[in-house]
Coordinates of C-alpha atoms in Angstrom, one line a residue:
X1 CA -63.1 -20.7 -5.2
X2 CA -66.3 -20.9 -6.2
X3 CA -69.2 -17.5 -6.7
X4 CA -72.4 -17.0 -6.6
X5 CA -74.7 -14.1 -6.0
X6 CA -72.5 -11.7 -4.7
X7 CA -70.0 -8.4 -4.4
X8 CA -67.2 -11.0 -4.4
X9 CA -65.6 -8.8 -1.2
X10 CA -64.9 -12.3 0.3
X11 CA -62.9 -13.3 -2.8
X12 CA -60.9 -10.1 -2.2
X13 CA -60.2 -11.4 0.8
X14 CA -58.4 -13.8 -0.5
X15 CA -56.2 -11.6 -3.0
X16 CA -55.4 -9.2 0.2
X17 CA -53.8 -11.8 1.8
X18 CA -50.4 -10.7 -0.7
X19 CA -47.4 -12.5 0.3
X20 CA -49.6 -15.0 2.6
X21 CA -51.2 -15.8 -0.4
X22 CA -48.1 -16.4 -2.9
X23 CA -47.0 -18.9 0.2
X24 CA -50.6 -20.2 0.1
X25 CA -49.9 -21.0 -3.2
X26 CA -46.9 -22.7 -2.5
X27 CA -48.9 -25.4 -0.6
X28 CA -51.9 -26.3 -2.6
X29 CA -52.6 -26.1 -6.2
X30 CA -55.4 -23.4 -6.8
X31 CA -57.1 -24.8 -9.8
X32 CA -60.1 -23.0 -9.6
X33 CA -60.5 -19.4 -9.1
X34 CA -61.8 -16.8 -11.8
X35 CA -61.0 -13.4 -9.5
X36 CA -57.2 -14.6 -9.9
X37 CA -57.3 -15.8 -13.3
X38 CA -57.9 -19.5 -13.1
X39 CA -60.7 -21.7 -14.4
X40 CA -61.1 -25.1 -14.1
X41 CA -64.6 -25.0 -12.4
X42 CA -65.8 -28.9 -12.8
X43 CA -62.2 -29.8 -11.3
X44 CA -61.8 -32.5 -8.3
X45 CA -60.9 -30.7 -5.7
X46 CA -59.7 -31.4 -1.3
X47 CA -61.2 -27.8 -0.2
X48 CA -64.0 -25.9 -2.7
X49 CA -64.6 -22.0 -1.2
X50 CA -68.4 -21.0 -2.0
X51 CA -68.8 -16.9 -2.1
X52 CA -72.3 -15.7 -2.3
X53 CA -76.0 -17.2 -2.1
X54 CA -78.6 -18.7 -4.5
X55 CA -80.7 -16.9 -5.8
X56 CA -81.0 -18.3 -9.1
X57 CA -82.2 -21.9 -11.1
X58 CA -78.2 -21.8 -12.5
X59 CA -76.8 -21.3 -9.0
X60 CA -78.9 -24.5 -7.5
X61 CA -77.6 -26.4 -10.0
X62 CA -74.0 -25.6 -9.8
X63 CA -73.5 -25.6 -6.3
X64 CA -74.9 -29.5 -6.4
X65 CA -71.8 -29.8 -9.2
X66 CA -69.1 -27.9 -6.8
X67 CA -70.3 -30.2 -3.9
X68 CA -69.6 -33.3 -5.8
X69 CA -66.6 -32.1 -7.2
X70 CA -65.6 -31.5 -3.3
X71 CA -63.8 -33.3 -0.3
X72 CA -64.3 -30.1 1.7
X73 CA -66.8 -27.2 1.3
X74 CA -66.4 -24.3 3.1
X75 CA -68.7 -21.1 2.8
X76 CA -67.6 -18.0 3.3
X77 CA -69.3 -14.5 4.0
X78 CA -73.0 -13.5 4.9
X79 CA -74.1 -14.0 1.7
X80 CA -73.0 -17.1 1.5
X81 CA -73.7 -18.7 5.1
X82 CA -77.3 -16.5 5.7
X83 CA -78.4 -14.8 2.3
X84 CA -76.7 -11.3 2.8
X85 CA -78.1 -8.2 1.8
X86 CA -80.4 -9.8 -1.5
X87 CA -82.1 -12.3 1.3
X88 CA -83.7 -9.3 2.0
X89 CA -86.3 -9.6 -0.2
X90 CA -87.3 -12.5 1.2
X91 CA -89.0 -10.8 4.5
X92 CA -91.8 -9.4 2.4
X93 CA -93.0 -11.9 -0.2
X94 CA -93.2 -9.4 -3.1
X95 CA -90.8 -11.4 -5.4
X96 CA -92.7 -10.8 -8.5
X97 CA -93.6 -6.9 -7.8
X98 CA -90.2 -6.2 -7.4
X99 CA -88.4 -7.9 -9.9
X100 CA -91.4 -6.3 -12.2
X101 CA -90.7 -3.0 -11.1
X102 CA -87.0 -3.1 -11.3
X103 CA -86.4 -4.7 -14.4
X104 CA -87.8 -3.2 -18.0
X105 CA -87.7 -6.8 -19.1
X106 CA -88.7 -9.1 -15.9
X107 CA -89.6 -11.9 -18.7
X108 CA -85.9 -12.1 -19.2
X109 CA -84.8 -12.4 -15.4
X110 CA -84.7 -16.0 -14.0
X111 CA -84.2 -15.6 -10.1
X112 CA -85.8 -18.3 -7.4
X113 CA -88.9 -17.1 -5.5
X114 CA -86.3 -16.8 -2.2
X115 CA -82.7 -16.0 -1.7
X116 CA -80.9 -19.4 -0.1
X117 CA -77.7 -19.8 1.9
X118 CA -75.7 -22.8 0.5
X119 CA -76.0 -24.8 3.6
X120 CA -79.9 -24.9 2.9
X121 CA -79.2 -27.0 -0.2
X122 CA -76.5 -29.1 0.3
X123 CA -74.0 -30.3 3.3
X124 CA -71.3 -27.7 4.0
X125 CA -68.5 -28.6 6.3
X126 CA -67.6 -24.7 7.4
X127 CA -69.4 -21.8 7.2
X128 CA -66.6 -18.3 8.0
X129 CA -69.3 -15.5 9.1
X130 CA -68.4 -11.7 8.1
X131 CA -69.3 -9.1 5.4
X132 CA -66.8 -9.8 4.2
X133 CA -65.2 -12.5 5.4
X134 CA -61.5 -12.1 7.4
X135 CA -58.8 -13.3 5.7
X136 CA -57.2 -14.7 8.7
X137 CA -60.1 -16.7 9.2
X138 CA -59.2 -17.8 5.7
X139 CA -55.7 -18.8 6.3
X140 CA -56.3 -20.0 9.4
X141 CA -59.1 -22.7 7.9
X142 CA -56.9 -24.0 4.8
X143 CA -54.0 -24.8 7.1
X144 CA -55.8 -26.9 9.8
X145 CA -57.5 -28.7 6.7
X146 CA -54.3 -29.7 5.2
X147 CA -52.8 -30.8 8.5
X148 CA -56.2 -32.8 9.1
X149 CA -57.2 -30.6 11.4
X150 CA -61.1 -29.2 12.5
X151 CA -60.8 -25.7 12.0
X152 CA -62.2 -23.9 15.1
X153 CA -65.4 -22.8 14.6
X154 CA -65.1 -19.5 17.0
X155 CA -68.6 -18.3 18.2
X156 CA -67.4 -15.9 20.9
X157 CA -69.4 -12.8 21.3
X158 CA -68.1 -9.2 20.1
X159 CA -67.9 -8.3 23.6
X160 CA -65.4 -11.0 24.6
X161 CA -63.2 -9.4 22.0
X162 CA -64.0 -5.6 23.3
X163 CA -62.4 -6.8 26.6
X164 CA -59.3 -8.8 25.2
X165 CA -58.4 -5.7 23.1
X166 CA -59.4 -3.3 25.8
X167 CA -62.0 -1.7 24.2
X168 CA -64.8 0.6 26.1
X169 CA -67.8 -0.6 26.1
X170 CA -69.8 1.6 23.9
X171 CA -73.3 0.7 24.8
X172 CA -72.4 1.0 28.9
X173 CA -71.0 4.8 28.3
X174 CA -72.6 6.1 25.2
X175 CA -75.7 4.3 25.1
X176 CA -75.1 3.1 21.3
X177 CA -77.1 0.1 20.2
X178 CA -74.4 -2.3 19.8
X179 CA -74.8 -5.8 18.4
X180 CA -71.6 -7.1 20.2
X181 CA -73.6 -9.0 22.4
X182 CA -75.1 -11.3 19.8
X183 CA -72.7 -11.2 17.4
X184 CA -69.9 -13.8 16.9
X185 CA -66.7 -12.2 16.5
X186 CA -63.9 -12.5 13.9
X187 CA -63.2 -8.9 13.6
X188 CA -61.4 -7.9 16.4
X189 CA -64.3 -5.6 17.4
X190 CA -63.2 -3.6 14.9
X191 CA -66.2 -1.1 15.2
X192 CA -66.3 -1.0 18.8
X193 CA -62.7 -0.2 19.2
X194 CA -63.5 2.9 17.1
X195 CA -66.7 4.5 18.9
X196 CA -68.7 2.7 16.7
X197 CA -71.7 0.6 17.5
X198 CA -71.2 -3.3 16.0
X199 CA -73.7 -3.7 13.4
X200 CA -74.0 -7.8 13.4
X201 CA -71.5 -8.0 10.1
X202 CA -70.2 -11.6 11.5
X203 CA -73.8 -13.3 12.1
X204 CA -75.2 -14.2 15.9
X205 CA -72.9 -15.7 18.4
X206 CA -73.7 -19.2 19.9
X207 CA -76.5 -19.3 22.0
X208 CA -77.3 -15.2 21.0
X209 CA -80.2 -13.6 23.0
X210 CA -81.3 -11.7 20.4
X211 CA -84.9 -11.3 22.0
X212 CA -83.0 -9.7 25.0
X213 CA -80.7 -7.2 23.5
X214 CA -83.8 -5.9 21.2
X215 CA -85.4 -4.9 24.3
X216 CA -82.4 -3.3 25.7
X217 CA -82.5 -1.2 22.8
X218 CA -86.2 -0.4 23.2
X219 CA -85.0 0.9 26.4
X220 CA -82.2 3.0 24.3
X221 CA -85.4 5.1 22.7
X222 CA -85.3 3.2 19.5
X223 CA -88.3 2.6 17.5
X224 CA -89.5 -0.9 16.5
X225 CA -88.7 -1.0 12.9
X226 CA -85.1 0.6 14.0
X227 CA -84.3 -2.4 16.2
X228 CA -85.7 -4.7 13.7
X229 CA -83.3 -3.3 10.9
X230 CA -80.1 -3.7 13.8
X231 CA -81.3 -7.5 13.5
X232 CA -82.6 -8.2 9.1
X233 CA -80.2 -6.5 7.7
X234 CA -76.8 -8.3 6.1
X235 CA -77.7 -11.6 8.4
X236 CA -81.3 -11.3 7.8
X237 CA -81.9 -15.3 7.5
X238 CA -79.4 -16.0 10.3
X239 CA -82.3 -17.9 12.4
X240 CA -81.1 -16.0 15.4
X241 CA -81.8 -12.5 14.0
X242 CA -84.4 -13.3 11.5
X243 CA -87.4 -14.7 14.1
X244 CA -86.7 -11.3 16.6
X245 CA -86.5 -8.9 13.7
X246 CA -89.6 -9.7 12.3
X247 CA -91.2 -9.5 15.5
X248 CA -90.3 -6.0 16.0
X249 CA -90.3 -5.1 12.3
X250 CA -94.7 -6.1 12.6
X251 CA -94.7 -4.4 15.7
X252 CA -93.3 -1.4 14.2
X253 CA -96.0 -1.7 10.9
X254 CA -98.7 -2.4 13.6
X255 CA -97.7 0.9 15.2
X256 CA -98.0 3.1 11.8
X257 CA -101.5 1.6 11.0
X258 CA -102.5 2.5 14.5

């Protein structure tokens, strides 16, 4: 298990799994993993784990290092698979004025121009979606590996899982701007199922018409740079969600201009 930029939720979901994990353990050899005490980071390993982006000189070296070192790579989380929430400063350009007005010392702070998901720099052979990442999806994705089997890559849509666990629809009866439709699902509509609009945690769904569902919620009352937030916010870089957000988020700066 390997970090980078990061909250290391995903890694946590990990260590959540409790007695799943101890039987885990009983079935591979965990040579690498600093959360749980273990470092052995240039190891040879079947399955590496990548947490978080990279957004740093270090980070694009390392990750080069853990792919090597790697029969299997499998990234986990929004951060890792689409940037996460620090990919956001890639939508306005401003690297330098930021960093300059954050830091006291910016002279001391090496960080790369944009925030990258690891699949941009080197060959990942699955990417588990979610902020953070489920750990069933986890356990789930070591044991097909070591039986030599694909893990399924599941890109069914929030709403699919609404209607398996019987949840009302909360866009159809409350008018909420939910992201089910263009979201992949993963966790068991876990919003939904609690009156709450999805929020697009577990990246867009196969095939996602995120151009669409924006204007559906333009017909919901919301404002231009409100629908583009639904779409750049933890998946900003997700393809999918990045080219409609922006086209809402300049419609919405076009408007306060005007």
């Amino acid at each position: 298990m390997h970090k980078f930029s990061s909250c290391d939720g995903c890694q946590l979901a990990f260590l959540n799994l409790g007695e799943s994990l101890l039987q885990l353990s009983e079935q591979v050899e965990i040579l690498h993993f600093l959360e749980a005490g273990m470092s052995e980071a240039d190891a040879q390993v079947d399955i590496a784990f990548v947490e978080g982006s990279l957004s740093t000189p270090d980070e694009l070296e390392r990750i080069q290092q853990v792919r090597k070192n790697s029969r299997f790579l499998v990234s986990i989380g929004a951060c890792a698979t689409s940037g996460g929430l620090q990919a956001l400063r890639n939508l306005d350009g401003q690297h330098d004025e930021w960093r300059d007005a954050i830091y006291a010392r910016p002279e001391f702070i090496e960080t790369l121009q944009e925030v990258r998901p690891i699949a941009s720099v080197v060959d990942v052979d699955l990417e588990l979606w979610g902020c953070p990442v489920s750990s069933a999806q986890v356990v789930a994705a070591v044991r097909s590996l070591l039986f030599g089997v694909a893990p399924v890559d599941d890109r069914d849509r929030v709403c699919l899982e609404c209607k398996r666990q019987q949840a009302v629809c909360v866009m159809v009866t409350e008018g909420k701007p939910c992201m089910g439709p263009v979201t992949r699902t993963g966790c068991g509509a876990l919003c939904p199922r609690f009156g709450r609009d999805c929020y697009g945690c577990y990246g867009p769904a196969e095939t996602a018409q995120s151009d669409t569902l924006a204007r559906r919620f333009a017909g919901l009352g919301l404002m231009p740079d409100a629908i583009a937030r639904r779409f750049l916010l933890i998946n900003s870089q997700a393809p999918a969600f990045l080219q409609t957000g922006r086209v809402f988020w300049h419609s919405g700066q076009e408007a306060e201009d005007d």
